[in-house]
């Protein structure tokens, strides 16, 4: 009986010692876990903070918008084909006498120009070359002189300034500075035939219509010497 009691007391002591040792290990492990959690917390906070700080910089670069440049003018070029008509005095001289007659010129010209258009006005500058036929004489009864279909050439420049009435209509003034070459033969002895001058300056009042995005219609009229007039009508192909 005594042995049984001693054995039971020994077993209880051993179980109590084992439980106490296990409880002690558990209590020592808890502070270590809390310490490790505390050590990890700042790193997580710093990572979150750095992520939140970087976000605004990313949004700023995405929403940045550069201002667009304003277009103040539009430039274009044009090749044109025009008819030219004008009258000039024709001077006949014979036996010391001078007679004034008239010569009529009619021809075609090819032009090339550059144009700059602003909101309400614009300008262009170009050159032209042309050729045609001229008829002269037959209007002076004292001298019999008349020549038809005399070949001539013309070479000049034509600056222009204009005001835009609408997107397709503008009116302006075209300067004309040109040289004209023609030969008036004389079959009558002692008769000389001449014109007023070979170089001419004038200005045309004009109208330009934009028929399509690339085709222009142009017409202009202006004065010459001694009541004569210069008339120009044509089409131009415009490209940008």
Tab-separated table of C-alpha atoms in Angstrom:
chain	number	residue	atom	x	y	z
A	1	UNK	CA	0.000	0.000	0.000
A	2	UNK	CA	2.804	2.338	0.912
A	3	UNK	CA	4.541	1.572	-2.336
A	4	UNK	CA	1.395	2.447	-4.295
A	5	UNK	CA	1.058	5.812	-2.509
A	6	UNK	CA	4.747	6.636	-3.047
A	7	UNK	CA	4.442	5.705	-6.699
A	8	UNK	CA	1.375	7.927	-7.118
A	9	UNK	CA	3.069	10.886	-5.428
A	10	UNK	CA	6.107	10.471	-7.644
A	11	UNK	CA	3.952	10.400	-10.800
A	12	UNK	CA	2.071	13.547	-9.756
A	13	UNK	CA	5.366	15.330	-9.041
A	14	UNK	CA	6.741	14.423	-12.447
A	15	UNK	CA	3.546	15.581	-14.260
A	16	UNK	CA	3.542	18.856	-12.304
A	17	UNK	CA	7.198	19.503	-13.138
A	18	UNK	CA	6.590	18.858	-16.861
A	19	UNK	CA	3.539	21.180	-16.962
A	20	UNK	CA	5.461	23.929	-15.153
A	21	UNK	CA	8.361	23.612	-17.598
A	22	UNK	CA	5.981	23.789	-20.635
A	23	UNK	CA	4.226	26.863	-19.229
A	24	UNK	CA	7.577	28.569	-18.687
A	25	UNK	CA	8.599	27.978	-22.330
A	26	UNK	CA	5.260	29.371	-23.522
A	27	UNK	CA	5.657	32.518	-21.434
A	28	UNK	CA	9.198	33.094	-22.760
A	29	UNK	CA	8.078	32.635	-26.400
A	30	UNK	CA	5.287	35.260	-26.191
A	31	UNK	CA	7.572	38.280	-25.544
A	32	UNK	CA	9.829	37.184	-28.395
A	33	UNK	CA	6.858	37.071	-30.806
A	34	UNK	CA	5.709	40.494	-29.698
A	35	UNK	CA	9.228	41.857	-30.150
A	36	UNK	CA	9.468	40.466	-33.662
A	37	UNK	CA	6.061	41.967	-34.576
A	38	UNK	CA	7.137	45.336	-33.216
A	39	UNK	CA	10.354	45.157	-35.255
A	40	UNK	CA	8.455	44.410	-38.470
A	41	UNK	CA	5.840	47.154	-38.036
A	42	UNK	CA	8.056	50.215	-38.882
A	43	UNK	CA	9.236	48.632	-42.127
A	44	UNK	CA	5.645	48.112	-43.252
A	45	UNK	CA	4.740	51.675	-42.277
A	46	UNK	CA	7.761	53.075	-44.130
A	47	UNK	CA	6.906	51.051	-47.224
A	48	UNK	CA	3.316	52.293	-47.179
A	49	UNK	CA	4.473	55.866	-46.626
A	50	UNK	CA	6.972	55.710	-49.498
A	51	UNK	CA	4.280	54.309	-51.785
A	52	UNK	CA	1.876	57.101	-50.876
A	53	UNK	CA	4.605	59.722	-51.355
A	54	UNK	CA	5.556	58.415	-54.803
A	55	UNK	CA	1.972	58.380	-56.085
A	56	UNK	CA	1.554	62.162	-56.455
A	57	UNK	CA	4.774	62.411	-58.524
A	58	UNK	CA	3.440	59.777	-60.919
A	59	UNK	CA	0.103	61.570	-61.282
A	60	UNK	CA	1.879	64.895	-61.913
A	61	UNK	CA	3.856	63.523	-64.864
A	62	UNK	CA	0.749	62.000	-66.415
A	63	UNK	CA	-1.438	65.116	-66.203
A	64	UNK	CA	1.204	67.554	-67.486
A	65	UNK	CA	-0.058	69.221	-70.720
A	66	UNK	CA	2.082	71.413	-72.967
A	67	UNK	CA	0.366	74.439	-74.577
A	68	UNK	CA	-0.188	74.316	-78.337
A	69	UNK	CA	1.400	76.897	-80.615
A	70	UNK	CA	-1.024	79.311	-82.270
A	71	UNK	CA	-1.045	79.443	-86.080
A	72	UNK	CA	-0.822	83.089	-87.148
A	73	UNK	CA	-0.531	82.658	-90.942
A	74	UNK	CA	-0.867	80.102	-93.738
A	75	UNK	CA	1.571	79.951	-96.662
A	76	UNK	CA	0.913	78.430	-100.070
A	77	UNK	CA	2.217	78.444	-103.628
A	78	UNK	CA	0.369	78.712	-106.921
A	79	UNK	CA	0.902	78.177	-110.630
A	80	UNK	CA	-1.403	80.246	-112.829
A	81	UNK	CA	-2.481	80.610	-116.431
A	82	UNK	CA	-3.925	83.995	-117.459
A	83	UNK	CA	-5.070	85.915	-120.507
A	84	UNK	CA	-3.646	89.430	-120.917
A	85	UNK	CA	-5.163	92.229	-122.959
A	86	UNK	CA	-4.172	95.872	-123.170
A	87	UNK	CA	-3.912	98.819	-125.522
A	88	UNK	CA	-0.920	101.052	-126.118
A	89	UNK	CA	-0.359	104.174	-128.218
A	90	UNK	CA	1.396	103.461	-131.503
A	91	UNK	CA	3.491	106.386	-132.769
A	92	UNK	CA	3.861	106.866	-136.512
A	93	UNK	CA	6.441	109.349	-137.853
A	94	UNK	CA	6.816	110.433	-141.479
A	95	UNK	CA	8.235	113.586	-143.129
A	96	UNK	CA	8.607	115.327	-139.800
A	97	UNK	CA	5.027	114.646	-138.824
A	98	UNK	CA	3.933	112.540	-135.811
A	99	UNK	CA	0.690	110.625	-135.737
A	100	UNK	CA	-0.796	108.727	-132.807
A	101	UNK	CA	-2.405	105.404	-133.512
A	102	UNK	CA	-3.361	102.435	-131.284
A	103	UNK	CA	-1.956	98.920	-130.880
A	104	UNK	CA	-3.878	96.119	-129.227
A	105	UNK	CA	-2.072	93.285	-127.421
A	106	UNK	CA	-3.562	89.905	-126.540
A	107	UNK	CA	-1.706	86.905	-125.107
A	108	UNK	CA	-1.277	84.217	-122.486
A	109	UNK	CA	1.022	84.204	-119.470
A	110	UNK	CA	2.247	81.609	-116.980
A	111	UNK	CA	2.895	82.770	-113.424
A	112	UNK	CA	4.339	81.370	-110.205
A	113	UNK	CA	3.683	82.977	-106.843
A	114	UNK	CA	3.933	82.553	-103.090
A	115	UNK	CA	1.042	83.653	-100.876
A	116	UNK	CA	0.792	84.328	-97.132
A	117	UNK	CA	-2.685	84.668	-95.589
A	118	UNK	CA	-3.472	86.108	-92.156
A	119	UNK	CA	-6.854	86.342	-90.430
A	120	UNK	CA	-8.219	89.271	-92.469
A	121	UNK	CA	-5.572	90.164	-95.016
A	122	UNK	CA	-2.685	88.690	-96.966
A	123	UNK	CA	-0.091	89.224	-99.640
A	124	UNK	CA	1.615	87.367	-102.447
A	125	UNK	CA	4.564	87.861	-104.734
A	126	UNK	CA	5.316	86.229	-108.041
A	127	UNK	CA	6.690	86.490	-111.518
A	128	UNK	CA	5.200	85.812	-114.928
A	129	UNK	CA	6.177	85.224	-118.529
A	130	UNK	CA	3.881	85.519	-121.530
A	131	UNK	CA	3.617	85.666	-125.265
A	132	UNK	CA	0.951	86.634	-127.790
A	133	UNK	CA	-0.011	88.630	-130.851
A	134	UNK	CA	-0.489	92.356	-131.394
A	135	UNK	CA	-2.470	94.318	-133.954
A	136	UNK	CA	-1.650	97.944	-134.688
A	137	UNK	CA	-2.544	100.843	-136.987
A	138	UNK	CA	-5.440	101.468	-139.341
A	139	UNK	CA	-6.899	104.414	-137.415
A	140	UNK	CA	-5.053	107.357	-139.021
A	141	UNK	CA	-6.371	108.505	-142.378
A	142	UNK	CA	-3.259	110.547	-143.270
A	143	UNK	CA	-1.006	107.462	-143.219
A	144	UNK	CA	-1.847	104.014	-144.404
A	145	UNK	CA	-0.320	101.643	-141.867
A	146	UNK	CA	-1.753	98.466	-140.420
A	147	UNK	CA	-0.051	95.326	-139.136
A	148	UNK	CA	-1.745	92.300	-137.622
A	149	UNK	CA	-0.554	89.360	-135.551
A	150	UNK	CA	2.842	90.703	-134.599
A	151	UNK	CA	4.510	88.408	-132.054
A	152	UNK	CA	5.452	89.854	-128.690
A	153	UNK	CA	6.822	88.612	-125.362
A	154	UNK	CA	6.286	89.951	-121.856
A	155	UNK	CA	8.240	89.343	-118.644
A	156	UNK	CA	7.510	90.867	-115.246
A	157	UNK	CA	6.727	90.653	-111.539
A	158	UNK	CA	3.361	91.126	-109.814
A	159	UNK	CA	3.263	91.738	-106.025
A	160	UNK	CA	-0.207	91.847	-104.495
A	161	UNK	CA	-1.885	92.858	-101.210
A	162	UNK	CA	-5.501	91.941	-100.470
A	163	UNK	CA	-8.303	92.081	-97.908
A	164	UNK	CA	-10.372	88.983	-97.171
A	165	UNK	CA	-14.126	89.531	-97.428
A	166	UNK	CA	-14.730	85.871	-96.541
A	167	UNK	CA	-12.923	82.564	-96.549
A	168	UNK	CA	-13.211	82.326	-100.348
A	169	UNK	CA	-13.407	85.940	-101.574
A	170	UNK	CA	-10.807	88.690	-101.385
A	171	UNK	CA	-10.188	92.018	-103.113
A	172	UNK	CA	-6.876	93.777	-103.510
A	173	UNK	CA	-4.351	95.662	-105.579
A	174	UNK	CA	-1.785	94.013	-107.853
A	175	UNK	CA	1.336	95.865	-108.919
A	176	UNK	CA	2.543	95.155	-112.447
A	177	UNK	CA	6.128	95.825	-113.504
A	178	UNK	CA	6.909	94.276	-116.884
A	179	UNK	CA	9.011	94.517	-120.015
A	180	UNK	CA	7.420	93.993	-123.390
A	181	UNK	CA	9.257	93.216	-126.628
A	182	UNK	CA	7.644	93.620	-130.065
A	183	UNK	CA	8.748	94.561	-133.561
A	184	UNK	CA	6.614	96.798	-135.801
A	185	UNK	CA	7.886	96.577	-139.361
A	186	UNK	CA	7.446	99.398	-141.905
A	187	UNK	CA	7.052	98.859	-145.654
A	188	UNK	CA	6.702	102.564	-146.473
A	189	UNK	CA	9.935	104.537	-147.113
A	190	UNK	CA	10.518	107.240	-144.502
A	191	UNK	CA	7.934	105.859	-142.083
A	192	UNK	CA	9.043	104.862	-138.569
A	193	UNK	CA	6.852	103.047	-136.089
A	194	UNK	CA	7.428	103.115	-132.359
A	195	UNK	CA	5.617	102.570	-129.100
A	196	UNK	CA	5.665	104.730	-125.992
A	197	UNK	CA	7.977	102.496	-123.925
A	198	UNK	CA	9.043	98.880	-123.453
A	199	UNK	CA	9.053	98.979	-119.622
A	200	UNK	CA	5.735	99.635	-117.868
A	201	UNK	CA	4.585	100.164	-114.287
A	202	UNK	CA	0.918	99.988	-113.365
A	203	UNK	CA	-1.515	98.761	-110.717
A	204	UNK	CA	-4.645	96.629	-111.090
A	205	UNK	CA	-7.750	96.618	-108.915
A	206	UNK	CA	-8.579	92.928	-108.615
A	207	UNK	CA	-10.943	90.263	-107.318
A	208	UNK	CA	-9.940	86.711	-106.362
A	209	UNK	CA	-12.443	83.868	-105.861
A	210	UNK	CA	-11.484	80.551	-104.253
A	211	UNK	CA	-13.524	78.130	-106.367
A	212	UNK	CA	-12.219	75.014	-104.590
A	213	UNK	CA	-9.527	74.287	-102.032
A	214	UNK	CA	-6.922	74.333	-104.815
A	215	UNK	CA	-8.394	76.408	-107.691
A	216	UNK	CA	-8.567	80.233	-107.745
A	217	UNK	CA	-10.246	82.547	-110.247
A	218	UNK	CA	-8.635	85.970	-110.664
A	219	UNK	CA	-9.461	89.124	-112.610
A	220	UNK	CA	-7.948	92.597	-112.512
A	221	UNK	CA	-8.061	95.847	-114.479
A	222	UNK	CA	-5.884	98.936	-114.354
A	223	UNK	CA	-4.850	102.063	-116.271
A	224	UNK	CA	-1.958	102.544	-118.684
A	225	UNK	CA	-0.648	105.569	-120.571
A	226	UNK	CA	-3.013	107.990	-122.319
A	227	UNK	CA	-6.270	106.350	-121.336
A	228	UNK	CA	-5.276	102.789	-122.233
A	229	UNK	CA	-6.201	99.877	-119.938
A	230	UNK	CA	-4.697	96.547	-118.900
A	231	UNK	CA	-6.977	93.561	-118.325
A	232	UNK	CA	-6.004	90.224	-116.738
A	233	UNK	CA	-8.177	87.118	-116.204
A	234	UNK	CA	-6.956	83.692	-115.151
A	235	UNK	CA	-6.984	80.553	-113.037
A	236	UNK	CA	-4.421	79.365	-110.528
A	237	UNK	CA	-3.719	75.974	-109.002
A	238	UNK	CA	-2.725	76.321	-105.346
A	239	UNK	CA	-0.717	73.850	-103.282
A	240	UNK	CA	0.578	73.890	-99.691
